[in-house]
mmCIF file of C-alpha atoms in Angstrom:
data_model
loop_
_atom_site.group_PDB
_atom_site.id
_atom_site.type_symbol
_atom_site.label_atom_id
_atom_site.label_comp_id
_atom_site.label_asym_id
_atom_site.label_seq_id
_atom_site.Cartn_x
_atom_site.Cartn_y
_atom_site.Cartn_z
ATOM 1 C CA MET A 226 123.167 3.725 -97.681
ATOM 2 C CA LYS A 227 121.062 3.804 -94.778
ATOM 3 C CA LYS A 228 118.005 4.592 -97.077
ATOM 4 C CA ILE A 229 118.810 1.578 -99.203
ATOM 5 C CA ARG A 230 119.101 -0.600 -96.102
ATOM 6 C CA SER A 231 115.749 0.789 -94.742
ATOM 7 C CA TYR A 232 114.013 -0.094 -98.132
ATOM 8 C CA LEU A 233 115.460 -3.449 -98.139
ATOM 9 C CA VAL A 234 114.388 -4.219 -94.608
ATOM 10 C CA GLY A 235 110.909 -2.944 -95.454
ATOM 11 C CA ILE A 236 110.644 -5.123 -98.577
ATOM 12 C CA LEU A 237 112.016 -8.145 -96.587
ATOM 13 C CA LEU A 238 109.360 -7.459 -93.809
ATOM 14 C CA VAL A 239 106.474 -7.280 -96.441
ATOM 15 C CA PHE A 240 107.831 -10.620 -98.108
ATOM 16 C CA LEU A 241 108.038 -12.372 -94.693
ATOM 17 C CA PHE A 242 104.514 -11.443 -93.637
ATOM 18 C CA THR A 243 103.094 -12.165 -96.953
ATOM 19 C CA GLY A 244 104.890 -15.652 -97.097
ATOM 20 C CA CYS A 245 104.055 -16.519 -93.517
ATOM 21 C CA SER A 246 100.318 -15.929 -94.119
ATOM 22 C CA ASP A 247 100.457 -18.200 -97.252
ATOM 23 C CA MET A 248 102.308 -20.814 -95.407
ATOM 24 C CA MET A 249 99.501 -20.905 -92.809
ATOM 25 C CA ASN A 250 96.987 -21.535 -95.509
ATOM 26 C CA THR A 251 97.468 -25.243 -95.602
ATOM 27 C CA PRO A 252 95.248 -27.780 -93.827
ATOM 28 C CA SER A 253 98.069 -28.584 -91.286
ATOM 29 C CA GLY A 254 98.773 -24.819 -90.949
ATOM 30 C CA ARG A 255 95.132 -24.058 -90.170
ATOM 31 C CA VAL A 256 95.102 -26.956 -87.602
ATOM 32 C CA GLU A 257 98.310 -25.692 -86.053
ATOM 33 C CA GLU A 258 96.716 -22.170 -85.815
ATOM 34 C CA PHE A 259 93.613 -23.543 -84.206
ATOM 35 C CA MET A 260 95.694 -25.578 -81.555
ATOM 36 C CA ALA A 261 97.900 -22.506 -80.915
ATOM 37 C CA LYS A 262 94.717 -20.551 -79.925
ATOM 38 C CA TYR A 263 94.199 -23.046 -77.167
ATOM 39 C CA GLN A 264 97.730 -23.015 -76.010
ATOM 40 C CA THR A 265 97.955 -19.225 -75.849
ATOM 41 C CA MET A 266 94.253 -18.943 -74.523
ATOM 42 C CA ASP A 267 92.949 -16.770 -77.364
ATOM 43 C CA SER A 268 90.044 -14.569 -76.491
ATOM 44 C CA ASP A 269 87.691 -16.749 -78.723
ATOM 45 C CA VAL A 270 88.815 -19.804 -76.868
ATOM 46 C CA LEU A 271 88.235 -18.302 -73.469
ATOM 47 C CA GLU A 272 84.743 -17.077 -74.489
ATOM 48 C CA ASP A 273 83.722 -20.574 -75.788
ATOM 49 C CA LEU A 274 85.039 -21.948 -72.393
ATOM 50 C CA ASP A 275 82.782 -19.375 -70.562
ATOM 51 C CA LYS A 276 79.930 -20.746 -72.534
ATOM 52 C CA ILE A 277 80.734 -24.343 -71.983
ATOM 53 C CA VAL A 278 81.150 -23.772 -68.161
ATOM 54 C CA ASP A 279 77.863 -21.742 -68.036
ATOM 55 C CA LYS A 280 75.719 -24.186 -69.959
ATOM 56 C CA GLU A 281 77.220 -27.643 -69.519
ATOM 57 C CA SER A 282 78.904 -27.716 -66.197
ATOM 58 C CA ASP A 283 77.180 -28.936 -63.100
ATOM 59 C CA TYR A 284 79.197 -26.698 -60.854
ATOM 60 C CA ASP A 285 78.102 -23.545 -59.311
ATOM 61 C CA GLY A 286 79.659 -20.255 -58.013
ATOM 62 C CA ASP A 287 83.252 -20.735 -56.934
ATOM 63 C CA HIS A 288 83.264 -24.343 -58.337
ATOM 64 C CA LYS A 289 82.613 -22.956 -61.775
ATOM 65 C CA GLU A 290 85.570 -20.556 -61.504
ATOM 66 C CA GLU A 291 87.861 -23.275 -60.446
ATOM 67 C CA TYR A 292 86.621 -25.563 -63.113
ATOM 68 C CA LYS A 293 87.446 -22.886 -65.690
ATOM 69 C CA ARG A 294 90.803 -22.340 -64.169
ATOM 70 C CA LEU A 295 91.407 -26.199 -64.557
ATOM 71 C CA MET A 296 90.385 -25.918 -68.266
ATOM 72 C CA GLN A 297 92.818 -23.065 -68.755
ATOM 73 C CA LYS A 298 95.576 -25.066 -67.171
ATOM 74 C CA GLN A 299 94.670 -27.871 -69.470
ATOM 75 C CA TYR A 300 94.957 -25.591 -72.545
ATOM 76 C CA GLN A 301 98.187 -24.164 -71.527
ATOM 77 C CA ASN A 302 99.708 -27.753 -71.162
ATOM 78 C CA LEU A 303 98.334 -29.235 -74.122
ATOM 79 C CA SER A 304 100.828 -30.487 -76.691
ATOM 80 C CA TYR A 305 100.231 -32.000 -80.105
ATOM 81 C CA LYS A 306 101.779 -33.423 -83.114
ATOM 82 C CA ILE A 307 100.350 -33.610 -86.780
ATOM 83 C CA LYS A 308 100.466 -37.191 -87.791
ATOM 84 C CA ASP A 309 99.085 -37.184 -91.176
ATOM 85 C CA GLU A 310 97.557 -34.731 -93.807
ATOM 86 C CA LYS A 311 95.574 -35.972 -96.774
ATOM 87 C CA ILE A 312 94.222 -33.539 -99.430
ATOM 88 C CA ASP A 313 91.618 -34.488 -101.775
ATOM 89 C CA GLY A 314 90.758 -31.499 -104.096
ATOM 90 C CA ASN A 315 88.907 -29.023 -101.811
ATOM 91 C CA GLU A 316 88.689 -31.300 -98.923
ATOM 92 C CA ALA A 317 91.413 -32.332 -96.477
ATOM 93 C CA ILE A 318 91.831 -34.517 -93.338
ATOM 94 C CA VAL A 319 94.477 -33.873 -90.857
ATOM 95 C CA GLU A 320 95.220 -36.387 -88.146
ATOM 96 C CA VAL A 321 96.562 -34.916 -84.835
ATOM 97 C CA GLU A 322 97.827 -36.647 -81.647
ATOM 98 C CA ILE A 323 97.304 -34.575 -78.527
ATOM 99 C CA GLU A 324 98.595 -35.005 -75.057
ATOM 100 C CA VAL A 325 96.641 -33.668 -72.191
ATOM 101 C CA PHE A 326 95.931 -34.104 -68.457
ATOM 102 C CA ASP A 327 94.059 -37.142 -67.857
ATOM 103 C CA TYR A 328 90.972 -35.456 -66.236
ATOM 104 C CA ALA A 329 88.685 -38.156 -67.127
ATOM 105 C CA SER A 330 90.481 -40.840 -65.065
ATOM 106 C CA ALA A 331 90.944 -38.518 -62.150
ATOM 107 C CA LYS A 332 87.199 -37.649 -62.228
ATOM 108 C CA GLU A 333 86.281 -41.183 -62.275
ATOM 109 C CA ASP A 334 88.660 -42.155 -59.493
ATOM 110 C CA ALA A 335 87.249 -39.311 -57.379
ATOM 111 C CA GLU A 336 83.623 -40.405 -58.210
ATOM 112 C CA ASP A 337 84.395 -44.038 -57.150
ATOM 113 C CA TYR A 338 85.884 -42.689 -53.872
ATOM 114 C CA ILE A 339 82.930 -40.604 -53.122
ATOM 115 C CA ASP A 340 80.483 -43.676 -53.782
ATOM 116 C CA ASN A 341 82.623 -45.765 -51.331
ATOM 117 C CA HIS A 342 82.977 -43.224 -48.765
ATOM 118 C CA GLU A 343 79.654 -41.411 -48.537
ATOM 119 C CA GLU A 344 79.761 -40.888 -44.910
ATOM 120 C CA GLU A 345 82.775 -38.420 -45.386
ATOM 121 C CA PHE A 346 80.467 -36.239 -47.709
ATOM 122 C CA THR A 347 77.250 -36.180 -45.711
ATOM 123 C CA ASN A 348 78.108 -35.791 -42.122
ATOM 124 C CA ASP A 349 78.640 -31.817 -42.090
ATOM 125 C CA GLU A 350 75.388 -30.006 -41.645
ATOM 126 C CA ASP A 351 76.862 -26.820 -42.796
ATOM 127 C CA GLU A 352 77.631 -27.729 -46.223
ATOM 128 C CA SER A 353 75.682 -29.837 -48.705
ATOM 129 C CA ALA A 354 76.885 -33.234 -49.914
ATOM 130 C CA LYS A 355 77.024 -31.861 -53.528
ATOM 131 C CA TYR A 356 79.198 -29.101 -52.512
ATOM 132 C CA LYS A 357 81.553 -31.300 -50.804
ATOM 133 C CA GLU A 358 81.611 -33.765 -53.576
ATOM 134 C CA ASP A 359 82.280 -31.052 -56.132
ATOM 135 C CA GLU A 360 84.992 -29.693 -54.061
ATOM 136 C CA TYR A 361 86.725 -33.107 -53.731
ATOM 137 C CA ILE A 362 86.397 -33.893 -57.568
ATOM 138 C CA LEU A 363 87.969 -30.443 -58.379
ATOM 139 C CA LYS A 364 90.768 -30.908 -55.847
ATOM 140 C CA GLN A 365 91.481 -34.386 -57.553
ATOM 141 C CA LEU A 366 91.555 -32.782 -61.172
ATOM 142 C CA GLY A 367 93.761 -30.062 -59.888
ATOM 143 C CA THR A 368 96.281 -32.414 -58.493
ATOM 144 C CA THR A 369 96.507 -34.881 -61.367
ATOM 145 C CA THR A 370 99.850 -34.950 -63.292
ATOM 146 C CA ASP A 371 98.862 -38.087 -65.441
ATOM 147 C CA LYS A 372 98.573 -37.469 -69.005
ATOM 148 C CA ILE A 373 96.792 -39.174 -71.968
ATOM 149 C CA ASN A 374 97.184 -39.155 -75.590
ATOM 150 C CA TYR A 375 94.274 -38.926 -78.016
ATOM 151 C CA THR A 376 93.871 -38.676 -81.677
ATOM 152 C CA ILE A 377 91.761 -35.911 -83.234
ATOM 153 C CA THR A 378 90.787 -36.032 -86.940
ATOM 154 C CA PHE A 379 90.240 -32.519 -88.289
ATOM 155 C CA TYR A 380 88.228 -32.101 -91.480
ATOM 156 C CA LEU A 381 88.897 -29.001 -93.578
ATOM 157 C CA THR A 382 87.361 -27.524 -96.946
ATOM 158 C CA SER A 383 88.899 -24.997 -99.253
ATOM 159 C CA ASP A 384 87.089 -22.317 -101.518
ATOM 160 C CA ASP A 385 90.229 -22.461 -103.689
ATOM 161 C CA GLU A 386 91.662 -19.420 -101.701
ATOM 162 C CA LYS A 387 91.524 -20.380 -97.939
ATOM 163 C CA TRP A 388 91.353 -23.613 -95.864
ATOM 164 C CA GLU A 389 88.527 -23.659 -93.312
ATOM 165 C CA LEU A 390 88.030 -26.032 -90.319
ATOM 166 C CA GLN A 391 85.048 -27.741 -89.870
ATOM 167 C CA GLU A 392 83.174 -27.681 -86.389
ATOM 168 C CA LEU A 393 84.702 -30.308 -84.046
ATOM 169 C CA LYS A 394 82.542 -33.115 -82.810
ATOM 170 C CA ASP A 395 81.690 -32.962 -79.148
ATOM 171 C CA SER A 396 83.890 -36.054 -78.569
ATOM 172 C CA ASP A 397 86.890 -34.084 -79.897
ATOM 173 C CA ILE A 398 86.266 -31.177 -77.463
ATOM 174 C CA GLU A 399 86.163 -33.696 -74.705
ATOM 175 C CA LYS A 400 89.382 -34.956 -75.732
ATOM 176 C CA ILE A 401 90.974 -31.397 -75.722
ATOM 177 C CA HIS A 402 89.479 -31.082 -72.172
ATOM 178 C CA GLY A 403 90.930 -34.390 -71.195
ATOM 179 C CA LEU A 404 87.493 -35.607 -70.272
ATOM 180 C CA TYR A 405 86.883 -38.154 -73.010
ATOM 181 C CA GLN A 406 85.879 -41.641 -72.059
ATOM 182 C CA SER A 407 85.824 -44.255 -74.725
#
C-alpha cells in the first residue's frame, strides 16, 4: 500500500510541476513571473540594478549603496494587478497597473527645498554642497511613504511554444523605480 501511495504522490508531483510550467506560458503568466522577480529581488534583477546604479546614477560611494538599498525597498514593496490581456496570433499585449513609492515627487520636493535653501547646503567647509544635497535627497526618498499608480504595457511574442517579453521602455523602468515624471 505504501508503494502505491509513493507512486501516486510521484505521479501527482510530476503532473503538478508540468501543469504549472504550462500555466506560466501565457502572456499574463510571463508578466507575473517578471514582476515576481522584482518582488523577490531575483539575482538577474539585482545585477541589472547594479548596472543602472553604476552607469546612470549621479551618486558616488556610500550614496550609491544607499540609492541601491532604496531601489531594493521599492522592489520589495511593489504591487501590481493585471488589468487586461489581448492576444493576436503570436503577439500579445498585457496591461498592468503597478503601485510603488512615489520617489519622483519626493525627489522633486527635495530638489525644490535645496533650491530655496541653498545656504543650508553650502556653509560647511568640510563637505561639498553636492554631497550634502545628495544626502538630503536620499534621506527624503527613504522617508517617503506616499505611493503612486502607473500603468505599464507589456508586449510579448510567441514562437508557438513559449511567450517572451519584449524589452521594456526606459519610461516603464522609471515607473517600476517610482521615478517616472509625466
